[in-house]
Coordinates of C-alpha atoms and ligand atoms in Angstrom, one line a residue:
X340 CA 49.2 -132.2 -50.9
X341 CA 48.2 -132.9 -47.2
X342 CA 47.1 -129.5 -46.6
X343 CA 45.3 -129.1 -49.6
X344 CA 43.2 -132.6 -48.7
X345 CA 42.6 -130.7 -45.3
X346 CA 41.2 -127.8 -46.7
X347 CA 38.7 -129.5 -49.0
X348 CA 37.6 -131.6 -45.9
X349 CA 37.1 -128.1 -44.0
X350 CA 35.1 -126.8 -46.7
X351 CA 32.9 -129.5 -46.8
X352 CA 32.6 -129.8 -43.4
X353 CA 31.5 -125.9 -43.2
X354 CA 29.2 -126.6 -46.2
X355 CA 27.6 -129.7 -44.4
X356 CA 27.4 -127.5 -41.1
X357 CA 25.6 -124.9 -42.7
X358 CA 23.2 -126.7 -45.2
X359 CA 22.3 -130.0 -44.4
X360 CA 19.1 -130.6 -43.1
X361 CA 21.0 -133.7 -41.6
X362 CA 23.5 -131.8 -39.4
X363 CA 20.1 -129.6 -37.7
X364 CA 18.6 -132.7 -36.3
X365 CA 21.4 -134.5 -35.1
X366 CA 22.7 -131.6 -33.2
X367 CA 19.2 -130.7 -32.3
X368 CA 18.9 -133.7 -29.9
X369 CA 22.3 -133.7 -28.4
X370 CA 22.6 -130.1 -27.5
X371 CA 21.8 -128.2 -24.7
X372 CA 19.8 -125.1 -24.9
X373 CA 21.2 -121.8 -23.9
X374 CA 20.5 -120.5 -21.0
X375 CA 19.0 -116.6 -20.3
X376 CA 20.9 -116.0 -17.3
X377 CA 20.4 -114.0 -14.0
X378 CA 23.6 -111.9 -14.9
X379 CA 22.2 -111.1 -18.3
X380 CA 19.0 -109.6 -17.1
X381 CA 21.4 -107.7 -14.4
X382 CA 22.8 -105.5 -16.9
X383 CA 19.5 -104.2 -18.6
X384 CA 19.8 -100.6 -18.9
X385 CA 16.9 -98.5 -20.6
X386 CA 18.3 -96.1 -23.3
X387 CA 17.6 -94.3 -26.3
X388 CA 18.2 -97.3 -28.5
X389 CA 15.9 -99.2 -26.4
X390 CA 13.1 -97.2 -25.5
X391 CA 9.7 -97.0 -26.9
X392 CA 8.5 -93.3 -27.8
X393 CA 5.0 -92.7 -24.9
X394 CA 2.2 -93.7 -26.6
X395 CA -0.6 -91.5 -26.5
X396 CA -3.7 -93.2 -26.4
X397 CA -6.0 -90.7 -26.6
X398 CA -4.8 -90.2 -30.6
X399 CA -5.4 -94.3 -31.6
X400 CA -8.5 -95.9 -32.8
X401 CA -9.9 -99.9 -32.0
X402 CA -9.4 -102.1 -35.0
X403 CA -12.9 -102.5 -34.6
X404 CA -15.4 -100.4 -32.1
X405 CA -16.9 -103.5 -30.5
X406 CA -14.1 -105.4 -29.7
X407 CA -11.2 -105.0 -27.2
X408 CA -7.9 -106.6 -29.6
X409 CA -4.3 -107.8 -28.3
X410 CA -1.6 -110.3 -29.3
X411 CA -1.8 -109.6 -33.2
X412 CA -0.3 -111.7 -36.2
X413 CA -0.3 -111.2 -39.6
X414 CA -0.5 -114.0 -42.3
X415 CA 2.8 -114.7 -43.8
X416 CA 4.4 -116.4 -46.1
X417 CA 6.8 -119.9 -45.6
X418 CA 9.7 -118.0 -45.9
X419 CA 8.7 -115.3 -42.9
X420 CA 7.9 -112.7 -45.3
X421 CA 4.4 -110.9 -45.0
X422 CA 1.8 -112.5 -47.4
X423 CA -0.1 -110.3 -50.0
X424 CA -2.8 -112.1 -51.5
X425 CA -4.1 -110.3 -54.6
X426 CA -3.2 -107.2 -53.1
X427 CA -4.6 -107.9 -49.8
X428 CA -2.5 -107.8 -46.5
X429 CA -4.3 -109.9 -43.9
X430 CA -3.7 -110.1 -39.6
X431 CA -5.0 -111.6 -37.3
X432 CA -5.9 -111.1 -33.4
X433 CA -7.2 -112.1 -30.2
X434 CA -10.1 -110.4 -29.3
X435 CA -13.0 -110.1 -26.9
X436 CA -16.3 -107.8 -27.1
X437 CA -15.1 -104.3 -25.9
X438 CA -17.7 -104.1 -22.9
X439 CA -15.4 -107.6 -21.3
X440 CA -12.9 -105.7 -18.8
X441 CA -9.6 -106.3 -19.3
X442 CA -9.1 -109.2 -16.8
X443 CA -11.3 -111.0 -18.4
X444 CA -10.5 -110.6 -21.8
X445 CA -8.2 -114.3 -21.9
X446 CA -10.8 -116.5 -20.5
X447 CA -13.1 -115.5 -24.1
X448 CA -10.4 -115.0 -26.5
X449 CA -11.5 -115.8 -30.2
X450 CA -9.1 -114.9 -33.1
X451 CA -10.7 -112.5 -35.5
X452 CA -9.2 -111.0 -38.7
X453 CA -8.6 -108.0 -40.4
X454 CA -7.6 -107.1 -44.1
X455 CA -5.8 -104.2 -45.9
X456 CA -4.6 -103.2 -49.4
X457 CA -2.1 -100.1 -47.9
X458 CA -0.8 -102.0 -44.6
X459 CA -2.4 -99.4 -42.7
X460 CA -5.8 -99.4 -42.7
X461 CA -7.3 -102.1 -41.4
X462 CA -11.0 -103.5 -42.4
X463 CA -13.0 -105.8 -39.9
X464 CA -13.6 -109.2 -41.5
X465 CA -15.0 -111.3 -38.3
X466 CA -14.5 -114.7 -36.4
X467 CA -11.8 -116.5 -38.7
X468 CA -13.4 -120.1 -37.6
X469 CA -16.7 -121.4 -38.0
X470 CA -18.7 -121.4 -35.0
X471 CA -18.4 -123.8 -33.2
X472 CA -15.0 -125.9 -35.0
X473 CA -12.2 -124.3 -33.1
X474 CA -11.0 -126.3 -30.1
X475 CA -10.5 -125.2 -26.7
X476 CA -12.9 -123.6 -24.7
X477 CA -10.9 -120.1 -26.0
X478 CA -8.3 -120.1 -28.6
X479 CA -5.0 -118.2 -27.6
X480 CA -2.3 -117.0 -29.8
X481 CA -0.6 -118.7 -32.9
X482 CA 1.0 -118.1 -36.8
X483 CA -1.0 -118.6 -39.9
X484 CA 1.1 -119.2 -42.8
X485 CA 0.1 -119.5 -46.8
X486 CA 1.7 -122.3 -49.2
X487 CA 2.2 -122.1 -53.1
X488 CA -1.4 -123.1 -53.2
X489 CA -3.2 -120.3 -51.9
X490 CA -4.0 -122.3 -48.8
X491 CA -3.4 -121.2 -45.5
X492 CA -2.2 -123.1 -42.3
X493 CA -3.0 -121.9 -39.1
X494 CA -2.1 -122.5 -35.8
X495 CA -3.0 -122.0 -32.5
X496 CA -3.6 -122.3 -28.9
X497 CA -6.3 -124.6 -28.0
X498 CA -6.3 -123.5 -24.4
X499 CA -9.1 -125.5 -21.9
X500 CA -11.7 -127.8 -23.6
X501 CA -14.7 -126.8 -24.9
X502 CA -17.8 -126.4 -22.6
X503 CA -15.8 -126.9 -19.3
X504 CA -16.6 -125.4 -15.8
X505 CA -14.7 -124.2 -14.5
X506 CA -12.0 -123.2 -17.0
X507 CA -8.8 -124.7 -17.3
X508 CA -5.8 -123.7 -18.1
X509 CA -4.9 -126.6 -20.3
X510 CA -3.0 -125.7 -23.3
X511 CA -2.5 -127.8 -26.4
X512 CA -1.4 -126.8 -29.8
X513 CA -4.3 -126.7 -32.8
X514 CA -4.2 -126.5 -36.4
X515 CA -6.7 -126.1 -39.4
X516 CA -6.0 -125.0 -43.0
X517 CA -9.0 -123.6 -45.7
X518 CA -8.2 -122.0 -48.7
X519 CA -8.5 -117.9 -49.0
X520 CA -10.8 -116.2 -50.9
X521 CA -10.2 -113.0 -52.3
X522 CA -12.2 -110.2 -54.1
X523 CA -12.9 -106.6 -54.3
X524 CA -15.1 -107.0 -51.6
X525 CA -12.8 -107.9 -49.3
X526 CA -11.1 -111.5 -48.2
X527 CA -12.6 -114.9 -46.5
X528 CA -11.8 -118.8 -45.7
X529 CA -13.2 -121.7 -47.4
X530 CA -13.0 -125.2 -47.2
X531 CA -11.8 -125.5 -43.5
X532 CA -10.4 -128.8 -42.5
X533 CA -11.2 -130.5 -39.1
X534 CA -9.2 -128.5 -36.5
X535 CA -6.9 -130.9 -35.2
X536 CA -4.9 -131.1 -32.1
X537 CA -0.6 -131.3 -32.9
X538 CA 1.1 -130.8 -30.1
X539 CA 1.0 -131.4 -26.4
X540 CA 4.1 -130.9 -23.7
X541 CA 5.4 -134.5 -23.4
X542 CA 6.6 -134.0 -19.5
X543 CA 10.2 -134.7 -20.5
X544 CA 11.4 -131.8 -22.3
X545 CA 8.8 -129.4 -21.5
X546 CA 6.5 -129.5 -18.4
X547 CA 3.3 -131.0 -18.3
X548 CA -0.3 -129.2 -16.6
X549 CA 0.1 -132.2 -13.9
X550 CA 3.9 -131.3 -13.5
X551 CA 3.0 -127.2 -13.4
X552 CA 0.2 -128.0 -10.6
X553 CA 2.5 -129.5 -8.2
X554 CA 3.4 -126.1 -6.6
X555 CA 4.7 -123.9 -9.8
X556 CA 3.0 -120.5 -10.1
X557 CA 2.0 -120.4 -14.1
X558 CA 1.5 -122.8 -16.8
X559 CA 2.7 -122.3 -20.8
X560 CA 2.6 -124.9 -23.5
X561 CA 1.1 -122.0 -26.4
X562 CA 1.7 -119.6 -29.0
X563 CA 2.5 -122.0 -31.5
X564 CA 4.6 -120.1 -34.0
X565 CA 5.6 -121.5 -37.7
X566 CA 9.3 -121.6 -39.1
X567 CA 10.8 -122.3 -42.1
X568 CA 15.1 -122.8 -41.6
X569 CA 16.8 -121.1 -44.9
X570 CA 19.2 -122.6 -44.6
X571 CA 17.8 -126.6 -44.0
X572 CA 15.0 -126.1 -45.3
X573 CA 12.9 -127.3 -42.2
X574 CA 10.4 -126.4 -41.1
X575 CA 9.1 -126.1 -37.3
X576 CA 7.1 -124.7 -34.4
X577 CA 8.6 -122.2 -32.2
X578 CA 6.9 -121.9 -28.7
X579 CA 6.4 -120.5 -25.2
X580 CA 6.8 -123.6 -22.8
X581 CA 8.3 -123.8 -19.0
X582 CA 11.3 -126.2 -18.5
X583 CA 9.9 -129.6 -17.5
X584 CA 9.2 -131.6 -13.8
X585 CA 7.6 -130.3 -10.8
X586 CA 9.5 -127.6 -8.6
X587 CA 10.4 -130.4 -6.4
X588 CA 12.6 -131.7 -9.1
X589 CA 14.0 -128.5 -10.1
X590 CA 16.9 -126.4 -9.0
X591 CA 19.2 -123.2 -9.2
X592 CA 22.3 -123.7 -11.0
X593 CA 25.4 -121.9 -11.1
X594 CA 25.2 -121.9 -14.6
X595 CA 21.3 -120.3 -14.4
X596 CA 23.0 -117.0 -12.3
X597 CA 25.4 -116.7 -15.1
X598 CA 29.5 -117.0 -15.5
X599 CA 31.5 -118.7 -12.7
X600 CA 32.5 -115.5 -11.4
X601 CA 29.3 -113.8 -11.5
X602 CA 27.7 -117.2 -9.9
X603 CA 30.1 -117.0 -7.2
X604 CA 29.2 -113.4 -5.3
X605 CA 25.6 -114.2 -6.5
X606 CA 22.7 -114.8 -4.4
X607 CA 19.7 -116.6 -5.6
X608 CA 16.8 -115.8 -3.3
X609 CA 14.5 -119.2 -2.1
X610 CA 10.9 -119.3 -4.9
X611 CA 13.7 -118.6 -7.8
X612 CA 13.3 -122.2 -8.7
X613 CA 9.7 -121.7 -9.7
X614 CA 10.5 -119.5 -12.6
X615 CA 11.0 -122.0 -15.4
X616 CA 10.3 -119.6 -18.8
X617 CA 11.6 -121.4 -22.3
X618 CA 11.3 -121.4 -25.6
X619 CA 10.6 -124.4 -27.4
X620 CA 11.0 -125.9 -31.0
X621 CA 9.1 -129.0 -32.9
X622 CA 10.3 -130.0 -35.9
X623 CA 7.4 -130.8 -38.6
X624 CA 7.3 -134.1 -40.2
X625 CA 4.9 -134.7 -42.6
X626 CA 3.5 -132.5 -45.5
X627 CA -0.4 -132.5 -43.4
X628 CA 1.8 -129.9 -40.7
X629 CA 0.0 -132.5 -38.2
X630 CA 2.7 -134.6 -36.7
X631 CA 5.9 -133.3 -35.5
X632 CA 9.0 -134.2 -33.2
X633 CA 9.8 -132.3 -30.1
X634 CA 12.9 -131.4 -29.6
X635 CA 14.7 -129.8 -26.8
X636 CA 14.3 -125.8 -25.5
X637 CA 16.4 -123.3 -27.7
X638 CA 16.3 -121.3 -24.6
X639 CA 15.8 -121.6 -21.2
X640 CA 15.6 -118.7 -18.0
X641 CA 15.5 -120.9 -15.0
X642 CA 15.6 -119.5 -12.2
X643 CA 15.3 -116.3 -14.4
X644 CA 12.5 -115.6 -15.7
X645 CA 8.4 -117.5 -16.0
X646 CA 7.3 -116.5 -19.2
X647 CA 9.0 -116.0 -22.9
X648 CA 5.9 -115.2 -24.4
X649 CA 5.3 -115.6 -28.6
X650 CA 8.7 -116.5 -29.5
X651 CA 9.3 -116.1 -32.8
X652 CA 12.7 -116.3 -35.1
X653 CA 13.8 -113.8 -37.8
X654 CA 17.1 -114.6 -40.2
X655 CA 19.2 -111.5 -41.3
X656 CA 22.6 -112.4 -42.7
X657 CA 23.6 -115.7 -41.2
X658 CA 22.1 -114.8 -38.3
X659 CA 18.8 -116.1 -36.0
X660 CA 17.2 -113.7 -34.4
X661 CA 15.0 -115.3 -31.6
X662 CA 12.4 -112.7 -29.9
X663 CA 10.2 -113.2 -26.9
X664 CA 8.1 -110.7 -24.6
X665 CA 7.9 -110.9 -21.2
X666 CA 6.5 -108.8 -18.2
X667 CA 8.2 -107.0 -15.5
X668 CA 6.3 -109.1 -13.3
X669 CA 7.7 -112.8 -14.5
X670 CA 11.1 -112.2 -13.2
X671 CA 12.3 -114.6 -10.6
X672 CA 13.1 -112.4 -6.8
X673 CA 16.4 -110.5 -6.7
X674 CA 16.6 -109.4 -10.8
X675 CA 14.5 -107.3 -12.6
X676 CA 13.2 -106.0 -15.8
X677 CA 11.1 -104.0 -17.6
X678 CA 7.7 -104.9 -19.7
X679 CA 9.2 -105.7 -22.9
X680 CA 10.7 -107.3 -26.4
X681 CA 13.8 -109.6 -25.9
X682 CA 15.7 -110.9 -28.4
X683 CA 18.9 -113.2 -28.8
X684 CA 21.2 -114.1 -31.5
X685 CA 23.0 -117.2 -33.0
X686 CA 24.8 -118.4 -35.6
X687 CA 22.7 -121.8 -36.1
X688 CA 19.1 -122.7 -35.4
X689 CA 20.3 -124.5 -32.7
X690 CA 23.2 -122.5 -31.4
X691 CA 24.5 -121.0 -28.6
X692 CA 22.0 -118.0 -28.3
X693 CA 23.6 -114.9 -27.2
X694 CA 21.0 -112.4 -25.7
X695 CA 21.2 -108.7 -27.3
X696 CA 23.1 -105.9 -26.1
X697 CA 24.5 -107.7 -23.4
X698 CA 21.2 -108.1 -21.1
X699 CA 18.9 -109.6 -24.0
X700 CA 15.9 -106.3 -24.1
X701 CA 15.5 -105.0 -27.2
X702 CA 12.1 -102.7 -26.4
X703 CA 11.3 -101.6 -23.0
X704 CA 8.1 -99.4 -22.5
X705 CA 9.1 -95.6 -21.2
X706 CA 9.3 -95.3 -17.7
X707 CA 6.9 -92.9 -17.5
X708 CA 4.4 -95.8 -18.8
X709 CA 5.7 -98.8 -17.9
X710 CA 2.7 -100.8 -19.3
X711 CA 2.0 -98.7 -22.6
X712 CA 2.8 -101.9 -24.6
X713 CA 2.7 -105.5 -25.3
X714 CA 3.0 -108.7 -27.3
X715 CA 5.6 -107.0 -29.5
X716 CA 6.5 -109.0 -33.4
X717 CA 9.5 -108.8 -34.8
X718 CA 8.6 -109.0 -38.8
X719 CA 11.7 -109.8 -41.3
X720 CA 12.1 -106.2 -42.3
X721 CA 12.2 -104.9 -38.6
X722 CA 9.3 -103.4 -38.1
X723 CA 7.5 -104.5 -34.7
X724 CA 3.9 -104.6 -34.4
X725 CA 2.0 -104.5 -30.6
X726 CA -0.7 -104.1 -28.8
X727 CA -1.8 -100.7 -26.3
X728 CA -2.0 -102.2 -23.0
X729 CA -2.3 -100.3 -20.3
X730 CA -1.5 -96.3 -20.5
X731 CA -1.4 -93.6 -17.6
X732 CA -1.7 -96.0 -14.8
X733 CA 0.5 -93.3 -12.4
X734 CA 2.3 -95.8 -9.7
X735 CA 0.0 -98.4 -10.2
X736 CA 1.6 -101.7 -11.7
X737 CA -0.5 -104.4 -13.6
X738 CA -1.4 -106.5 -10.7
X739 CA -3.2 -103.7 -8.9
X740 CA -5.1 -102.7 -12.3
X741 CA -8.1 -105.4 -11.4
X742 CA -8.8 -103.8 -7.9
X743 CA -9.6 -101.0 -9.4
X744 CA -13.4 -99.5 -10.7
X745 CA -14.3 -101.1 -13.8
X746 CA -14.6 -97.5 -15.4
X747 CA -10.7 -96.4 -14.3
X748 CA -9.6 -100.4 -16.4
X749 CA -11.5 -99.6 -19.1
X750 CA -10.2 -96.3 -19.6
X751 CA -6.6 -97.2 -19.5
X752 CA -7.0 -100.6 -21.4
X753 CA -6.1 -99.7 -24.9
X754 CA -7.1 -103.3 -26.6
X755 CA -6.1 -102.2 -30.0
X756 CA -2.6 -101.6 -31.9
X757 CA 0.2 -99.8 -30.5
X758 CA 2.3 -97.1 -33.4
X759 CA 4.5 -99.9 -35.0
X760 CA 8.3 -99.1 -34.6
X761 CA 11.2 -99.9 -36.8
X762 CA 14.4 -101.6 -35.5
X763 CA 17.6 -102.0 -36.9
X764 CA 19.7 -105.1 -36.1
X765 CA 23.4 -105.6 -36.0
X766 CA 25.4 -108.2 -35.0
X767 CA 24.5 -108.9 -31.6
X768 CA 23.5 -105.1 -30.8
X769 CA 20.0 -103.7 -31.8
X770 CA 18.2 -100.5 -31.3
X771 CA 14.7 -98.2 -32.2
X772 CA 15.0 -96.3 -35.6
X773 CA 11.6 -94.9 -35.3
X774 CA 8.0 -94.9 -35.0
X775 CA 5.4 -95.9 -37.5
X776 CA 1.8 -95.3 -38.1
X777 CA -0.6 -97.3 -35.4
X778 CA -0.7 -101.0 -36.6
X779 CA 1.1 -100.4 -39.7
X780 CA 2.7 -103.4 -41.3
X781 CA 5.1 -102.3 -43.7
Ligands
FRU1817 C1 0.5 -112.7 -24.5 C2 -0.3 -113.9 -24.1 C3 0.0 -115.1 -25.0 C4 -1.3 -115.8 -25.0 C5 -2.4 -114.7 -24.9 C6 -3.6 -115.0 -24.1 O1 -0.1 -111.5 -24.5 O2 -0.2 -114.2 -22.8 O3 1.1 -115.8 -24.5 O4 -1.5 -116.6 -26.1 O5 -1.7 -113.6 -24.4 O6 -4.5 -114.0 -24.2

């Protein structure tokens, strides 16, 4: 009798644990992110499973001739899943006119779009916003999702304020919804809503301008992407932020270097403490997607790592899949890795996230061309879309790119999609199945 009273109270607790919307919050609060350690990153290893096939730039084409294109989203649907709206597949990028040099290209950024009926050819369709409405003196990346009313909800990266000198690099959270308007001609937005600004770093859970300026070497508060839990039924903003307070009142823990044994023999060289990379999560509360509740980091690298760039979730299974990019260049002294796609996995939205294969990288670029690709998207079905960086740069990294003539950056800036690849997910293991067609969304 007794044990059959326990095990209805264990199924119901399971069933709770899993579904209520109830459970998500409370625990969301209370917990303590996971932490992207100095140990993981120490045992990233490129392999076949993990490296990108060289891109050949020489066989890819620009989205559109007059404009350079990079961090690239298409429009989905509330559950993840790629939208088709009367047959059309839509995506959306940053871009900047295709005579801007590459360095330049983020102080101009304006999100154009693109449509398709095949998923691989793409047409041009122009500025998304109205001149003039979007906020920010540039917009930087974001998610645009459609609801069962054919309207669309888009987000992004209000980064400075419009009209200032000199820039800033402010960044705020903006949204505006219009309605999409299809027809053989080809697809565009009506009815745009005020843009409105949602989200800005509150100083306690993730760092503020003010707090970044007081000695810390890059700012994030951006790349506001939407997600709907399956299994709550939430919904949220997943984002690039950096841990929170100024450098003076951060520091390197043993649990940032990794186990207690690892921590132990582990060095931490001195200017660690200014890489303070996470990934963030709001939770929305009203049906407007304009007010929302903060909540703390589902992942943190202190002392790791300074940016997790366009973090973004997939579910497979009863799984999360949480994905970020970073650059080999963001690493904190004494660890390293390459230019790439990272991903961790979890058993609840806001659970212990273990990285992948042990170190956490998923897609490196080839040695051979270390900056071939970036800004990598994990869609539900596993293929990954990206963007052609920087091809046959010899020894050169990415920081000596600007010193160079303008003609050697512009012919190794690719500013347009990368060959798609496929991967397949497992567990906590991952690897590259193949290559696709260049920008093909499957
Ligand atoms: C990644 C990124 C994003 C940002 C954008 C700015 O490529 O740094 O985090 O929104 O580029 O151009």
């Amino acid at each position: 009798m007794r044990k059959q009273s326990m095990l209805v109270a264990t199924a119901i607790i399971g069933l709770s644990t899993i579904f209520s919307p109830l459970a998500d919050s409370a625990t969301a609060e209370d917990r303590t992110g996971s932490n992207w350690t100095r140990e993981h990153v120490s045992k990233i290893e490129l392999n076949e499973q993990n490296t990108a096939p060289i891109i050949n730039a020489d066989e890819l084409e620009k989205l559109d001739d007059d404009y350079h294109t990079w961090d690239t989203w298409p429009l989905k649907n509330k559950d993840g899943s790629v939208a088709t709206v009367n047959g059309y597949k839509i995506i959306f990028a940053l871009s900047a006119p295709s005579d801007v040099l590459p360095g330049k290209v983020h102080d101009i950024a304006e999100i154009r779009y693109f449509y398709s009926k095949n998923g691989k050819d793409w047409v041009s369709g122009g500025p998304v916003f109205e001149e003039g409405d979007a906020l920010g003196s540039r917009q930087w990346a974001g998610s645009a999702m459609i609801d069962e009313n054919n309207q669309i909800h888009f987000f992004y990266t209000a980064t400075g304020r419009e009209g200032e000198e000199p820039l800033t690099y402010e960044q705020r959270f903006a949204k505006a919804s219009a309605d999409v308007v299809t027809s053989k001609n080809g697809v565009s937005f009506d009815n745009w809503s005020d843009h409105q600004i949602i989200l800005e770093a509150d100083g306690e859970y993730y760092q503020t301008k003010e707090q970044g300026d007081q000695g810390d070497i890059a700012y994030a508060f951006r790349d506001p992407e939407f997600f709907k839990d399956p299994k709550s039924g939430e919904e949220y903003i997943i984002f690039e932020g950096n841990s929170s307070g100024a450098p003076a009142d951060r520091s390197c823990l043993p649990e940032h270097s990794g186990s207690p044994e690892f921590a132990e023999h582990h060095e931490v060289p001195e200017g660690s403490v200014l890489f303070n990379g996470s990934i963030g999560i709001a939770k929305v509360t009203n049906d407007d997607y304009t007010e929302f509740e903060l909540l703390p980091p589902l992942l943190e690298a202190n002392c790791v790592n300074q940016e997790l760039e366009r973090p973004h979730i997939i579910v497979k299974g009863n799984q999360y899949y949480l994905f970020t990019d970073t650059h080999f260049d963001k690493f904190a002294p004494g660890i390293t890795g390459p230019e790439g796609l990272y991903g961790f996995v979890s058993d609840e939205l806001f659970g212990d996230y273990e990285p992948l294969n042990g170190s956490g990288l998923v897609i490196a670029n080839p040695e051979e061309n270390p900056f071939q690709a970036y800004s990598w998207l994990v869609l539900p079905n596993g293929t990954v879309i990206s963007f052609v960086h920087f091809t046959d740069i010899g020894d050169l990294t990415i920081g000596d790119i600007g010193h160079q003539p303008e003609e050697f950056q512009f012919d190794h800036f690719g500013g347009m999609p990368a060959p798609s690849l496929k991967i397949a997910l497992n567990q906590d293991r991952s690897r590259i199945v193949t290559e696709l067609g260049q920008g093909v969304i499957k």
